[in-house]
Amino acid sequence: MSRSQNEGVGLVPGASSCREIDLFLDAAAKLPAPSCGEGGRLIFALDATMSRQPTWDLAQGLQCKMFETASKLGGLSVQLVYFRGFAECRASHFVAGGQGLAELMSKISVRAGHTQIAKVLRHTREEARRTPVRVLVYVGDAMEEGPDDLAALAGELGLLGVKAFVFQEGDDRAAPERLAALLSAAAAYAAGGRSALELEARNPAARHLLSQMG
């Protein structure tokens, strides 16, 4: 998947045009890319299909908070990946601290289609083969693909040392606050590894991620 690929056929009425988003991605690509020695790299991927419409505005706010957290963590570079429609899957350039990615998220609207999680995993695999990726964060509400194929791709990511934090959106009223804390904890891990997460152990979300990592 290229960093500006758009296999879709347009945006829903009222959404930003493909041209506007392409211009943003091109501008982000011109920012200096951090070297592999500058710290962790995090890929933040999200499902932007129509099933997320009821909570999309809230989700955008929560996910933007993760970028705010990332901007405060030295050495963390972030890439935004999203899919929607039936063939549209796009990725930004890696940028320091997620600079500008909250602005890009505000331009994205949902569009009917199927999940494209396999594309996200294959993209992450190729990025990690070029330069190590510490964390993949994925937020979605459904899976409409073959579990065997996804499991095989996830296994490849594990062999490359990529930790995947996968969050399923639900209707629990406490979920938004919990997700915001978990996203911040994942960003801390991406920036400084397990030791950074252990420093946040007073945070229940950090403790939860540590327990899941074993």
CSV table of C-alpha atoms in Angstrom, one decimal:
chain,number,residue,atom,x,y,z
A,1,MET,CA,0.0,0.0,0.0
A,2,SER,CA,1.5,3.3,-1.0
A,3,ARG,CA,1.5,6.3,1.3
A,4,SER,CA,-1.0,8.2,-1.0
A,5,GLN,CA,-2.9,5.3,-2.5
A,6,ASN,CA,-6.6,5.9,-3.1
A,7,GLU,CA,-8.4,3.0,-4.8
A,8,GLY,CA,-11.8,4.5,-3.9
A,9,VAL,CA,-14.1,6.4,-6.2
A,10,GLY,CA,-14.6,9.6,-4.1
A,11,LEU,CA,-15.8,10.8,-0.7
A,12,VAL,CA,-19.2,11.0,0.8
A,13,PRO,CA,-21.0,14.3,0.4
A,14,GLY,CA,-19.7,17.0,2.7
A,15,ALA,CA,-16.3,15.2,3.3
A,16,SER,CA,-13.0,16.8,2.4
A,17,SER,CA,-12.1,16.0,-1.2
A,18,CYS,CA,-9.5,13.4,-2.2
A,19,ARG,CA,-7.4,16.4,-3.5
A,20,GLU,CA,-7.4,18.1,-0.1
A,21,ILE,CA,-6.3,15.0,1.7
A,22,ASP,CA,-3.6,14.2,-1.0
A,23,LEU,CA,-2.2,17.7,-0.5
A,24,PHE,CA,-2.0,17.1,3.3
A,25,LEU,CA,-0.3,13.8,2.8
A,26,ASP,CA,2.2,15.3,0.3
A,27,ALA,CA,3.0,18.0,2.8
A,28,ALA,CA,3.6,15.5,5.5
A,29,ALA,CA,5.8,13.5,3.3
A,30,LYS,CA,8.1,16.5,2.9
A,31,LEU,CA,8.8,16.7,6.6
A,32,PRO,CA,12.2,15.2,7.7
A,33,ALA,CA,11.8,11.5,8.3
A,34,PRO,CA,13.2,10.5,11.7
A,35,SER,CA,16.1,8.2,11.7
A,36,CYS,CA,15.8,4.7,13.2
A,37,GLY,CA,18.0,5.8,16.1
A,38,GLU,CA,15.7,8.7,17.2
A,39,GLY,CA,13.2,6.5,19.0
A,40,GLY,CA,10.1,4.4,18.5
A,41,ARG,CA,7.8,4.3,15.5
A,42,LEU,CA,4.1,3.8,16.0
A,43,ILE,CA,1.5,3.0,13.3
A,44,PHE,CA,-2.0,4.1,14.2
A,45,ALA,CA,-4.7,2.4,12.1
A,46,LEU,CA,-8.4,2.9,12.2
A,47,ASP,CA,-11.6,1.6,10.6
A,48,ALA,CA,-13.4,4.4,8.9
A,49,THR,CA,-16.3,2.4,7.5
A,50,MET,CA,-20.0,3.4,8.0
A,51,SER,CA,-20.6,1.1,11.0
A,52,ARG,CA,-18.6,3.6,13.1
A,53,GLN,CA,-20.8,6.6,12.1
A,54,PRO,CA,-22.8,6.8,15.4
A,55,THR,CA,-19.6,7.3,17.5
A,56,TRP,CA,-17.3,8.8,14.9
A,57,ASP,CA,-17.0,12.3,16.3
A,58,LEU,CA,-16.3,11.0,19.7
A,59,ALA,CA,-13.8,8.5,18.3
A,60,GLN,CA,-12.0,11.2,16.4
A,61,GLY,CA,-11.6,13.3,19.6
A,62,LEU,CA,-10.2,10.3,21.6
A,63,GLN,CA,-7.8,9.4,18.9
A,64,CYS,CA,-6.6,12.9,18.5
A,65,LYS,CA,-5.8,12.9,22.2
A,66,MET,CA,-3.3,10.1,21.5
A,67,PHE,CA,-1.5,12.3,19.0
A,68,GLU,CA,-1.4,15.0,21.7
A,69,THR,CA,0.2,12.5,24.0
A,70,ALA,CA,2.6,11.4,21.3
A,71,SER,CA,3.7,15.0,20.7
A,72,LYS,CA,4.9,15.2,24.3
A,73,LEU,CA,7.0,12.0,24.0
A,74,GLY,CA,10.4,12.7,22.6
A,75,GLY,CA,11.6,10.3,19.9
A,76,LEU,CA,8.2,9.0,18.9
A,77,SER,CA,7.2,9.1,15.3
A,78,VAL,CA,3.7,8.3,14.2
A,79,GLN,CA,2.0,7.2,10.9
A,80,LEU,CA,-1.7,7.3,10.4
A,81,VAL,CA,-3.4,4.6,8.3
A,82,TYR,CA,-7.1,4.3,7.7
A,83,PHE,CA,-9.5,2.4,5.4
A,84,ARG,CA,-13.0,3.0,4.2
A,85,GLY,CA,-15.2,2.1,1.2
A,86,PHE,CA,-14.5,-1.1,-0.7
A,87,ALA,CA,-10.9,-0.5,-1.7
A,88,GLU,CA,-9.6,2.8,-0.2
A,89,CYS,CA,-6.7,2.4,2.3
A,90,ARG,CA,-4.3,5.2,2.9
A,91,ALA,CA,-1.2,6.0,5.0
A,92,SER,CA,0.5,9.2,5.9
A,93,HIS,CA,4.3,9.7,6.2
A,94,PHE,CA,5.8,9.0,9.6
A,95,VAL,CA,6.0,12.4,11.4
A,96,ALA,CA,7.6,13.3,14.7
A,97,GLY,CA,5.1,13.2,17.6
A,98,GLY,CA,2.2,12.7,15.2
A,99,GLN,CA,2.6,16.4,14.1
A,100,GLY,CA,-0.4,17.4,12.0
A,101,LEU,CA,-2.2,14.0,12.1
A,102,ALA,CA,-5.0,15.2,14.3
A,103,GLU,CA,-5.7,17.8,11.6
A,104,LEU,CA,-5.8,15.0,9.0
A,105,MET,CA,-8.1,13.0,11.1
A,106,SER,CA,-10.6,15.9,11.3
A,107,LYS,CA,-10.8,15.8,7.5
A,108,ILE,CA,-11.7,12.1,7.4
A,109,SER,CA,-15.4,11.0,7.3
A,110,VAL,CA,-16.7,7.4,7.3
A,111,ARG,CA,-17.8,5.6,4.1
A,112,ALA,CA,-19.7,2.4,3.6
A,113,GLY,CA,-17.6,-0.7,2.9
A,114,HIS,CA,-15.9,-3.8,4.3
A,115,THR,CA,-13.0,-4.0,6.7
A,116,GLN,CA,-9.5,-4.1,5.2
A,117,ILE,CA,-7.5,-5.2,8.2
A,118,ALA,CA,-5.3,-7.5,6.0
A,119,LYS,CA,-4.1,-4.4,4.1
A,120,VAL,CA,-3.2,-2.7,7.4
A,121,LEU,CA,-1.2,-5.7,8.5
A,122,ARG,CA,0.6,-6.1,5.2
A,123,HIS,CA,1.4,-2.4,5.2
A,124,THR,CA,2.8,-2.6,8.7
A,125,ARG,CA,4.9,-5.7,7.8
A,126,GLU,CA,6.5,-3.8,4.9
A,127,GLU,CA,7.2,-0.7,7.0
A,128,ALA,CA,8.8,-2.9,9.7
A,129,ARG,CA,11.0,-4.7,7.2
A,130,ARG,CA,12.4,-1.3,6.1
A,131,THR,CA,12.8,0.2,9.5
A,132,PRO,CA,11.7,-1.3,12.9
A,133,VAL,CA,8.2,-0.4,14.0
A,134,ARG,CA,7.6,-0.8,17.7
A,135,VAL,CA,3.8,-0.6,17.9
A,136,LEU,CA,0.7,-1.0,15.8
A,137,VAL,CA,-2.4,0.4,17.3
A,138,TYR,CA,-5.7,-0.5,15.6
A,139,VAL,CA,-9.2,0.7,16.5
A,140,GLY,CA,-12.3,-0.7,14.9
A,141,ASP,CA,-15.6,-2.3,15.6
A,142,ALA,CA,-15.8,-5.4,13.3
A,143,MET,CA,-13.8,-8.0,11.3
A,144,GLU,CA,-15.2,-9.1,8.0
A,145,GLU,CA,-12.1,-11.0,6.7
A,146,GLY,CA,-10.8,-14.6,7.0
A,147,PRO,CA,-9.3,-15.1,10.5
A,148,ASP,CA,-6.7,-17.6,9.2
A,149,ASP,CA,-5.2,-15.0,6.8
A,150,LEU,CA,-5.2,-12.3,9.5
A,151,ALA,CA,-3.6,-14.7,12.0
A,152,ALA,CA,-0.8,-15.5,9.6
A,153,LEU,CA,-0.1,-11.8,9.0
A,154,ALA,CA,-0.2,-11.1,12.7
A,155,GLY,CA,2.4,-13.9,13.2
A,156,GLU,CA,4.7,-12.3,10.7
A,157,LEU,CA,4.4,-9.0,12.6
A,158,GLY,CA,5.3,-10.8,15.8
A,159,LEU,CA,8.5,-12.2,14.2
A,160,LEU,CA,9.4,-8.7,13.2
A,161,GLY,CA,9.0,-7.5,16.8
A,162,VAL,CA,5.9,-5.4,16.3
A,163,LYS,CA,3.6,-5.2,19.3
A,164,ALA,CA,-0.1,-4.9,18.2
A,165,PHE,CA,-2.6,-3.2,20.5
A,166,VAL,CA,-6.1,-3.9,19.1
A,167,PHE,CA,-9.1,-2.1,20.4
A,168,GLN,CA,-12.7,-3.0,19.6
A,169,GLU,CA,-15.2,-0.2,19.8
A,170,GLY,CA,-18.4,-1.2,21.7
A,171,ASP,CA,-21.3,0.4,23.5
A,172,ASP,CA,-19.9,0.4,27.0
A,173,ARG,CA,-20.4,4.0,28.4
A,174,ALA,CA,-17.1,3.7,30.2
A,175,ALA,CA,-15.3,2.6,27.1
A,176,PRO,CA,-14.3,6.1,25.7
A,177,GLU,CA,-12.4,7.2,28.8
A,178,ARG,CA,-10.8,3.7,29.0
A,179,LEU,CA,-9.8,3.8,25.4
A,180,ALA,CA,-8.2,7.3,25.7
A,181,ALA,CA,-6.1,6.0,28.6
A,182,LEU,CA,-5.1,2.8,26.7
A,183,LEU,CA,-4.1,4.8,23.6
A,184,SER,CA,-1.9,7.1,25.7
A,185,ALA,CA,-0.3,4.1,27.4
A,186,ALA,CA,0.4,2.5,24.0
A,187,ALA,CA,2.0,5.8,22.8
A,188,ALA,CA,4.2,5.7,25.9
A,189,TYR,CA,5.3,2.1,25.1
A,190,ALA,CA,6.1,3.1,21.5
A,191,ALA,CA,8.2,6.0,22.6
A,192,GLY,CA,10.2,4.3,25.4
A,193,GLY,CA,9.5,0.6,25.4
A,194,ARG,CA,8.5,-1.6,28.3
A,195,SER,CA,10.5,0.5,30.8
A,196,ALA,CA,8.5,3.6,29.9
A,197,LEU,CA,5.3,1.7,30.3
A,198,GLU,CA,6.4,0.4,33.7
A,199,LEU,CA,7.0,4.0,34.8
A,200,GLU,CA,3.3,4.6,34.1
A,201,ALA,CA,2.3,1.6,36.1
A,202,ARG,CA,0.2,3.7,38.5
A,203,ASN,CA,-2.1,4.2,35.6
A,204,PRO,CA,-4.6,1.3,35.4
A,205,ALA,CA,-4.4,1.4,31.6
A,206,ALA,CA,-0.6,0.9,31.6
A,207,ARG,CA,-1.0,-1.9,34.1
A,208,HIS,CA,-3.5,-3.6,31.8
A,209,LEU,CA,-1.2,-3.4,28.8
A,210,LEU,CA,1.7,-4.8,30.8
A,211,SER,CA,-0.5,-7.7,32.0
A,212,GLN,CA,-1.5,-8.5,28.4
A,213,MET,CA,2.1,-8.4,27.2
A,214,GLY,CA,3.2,-11.0,29.8
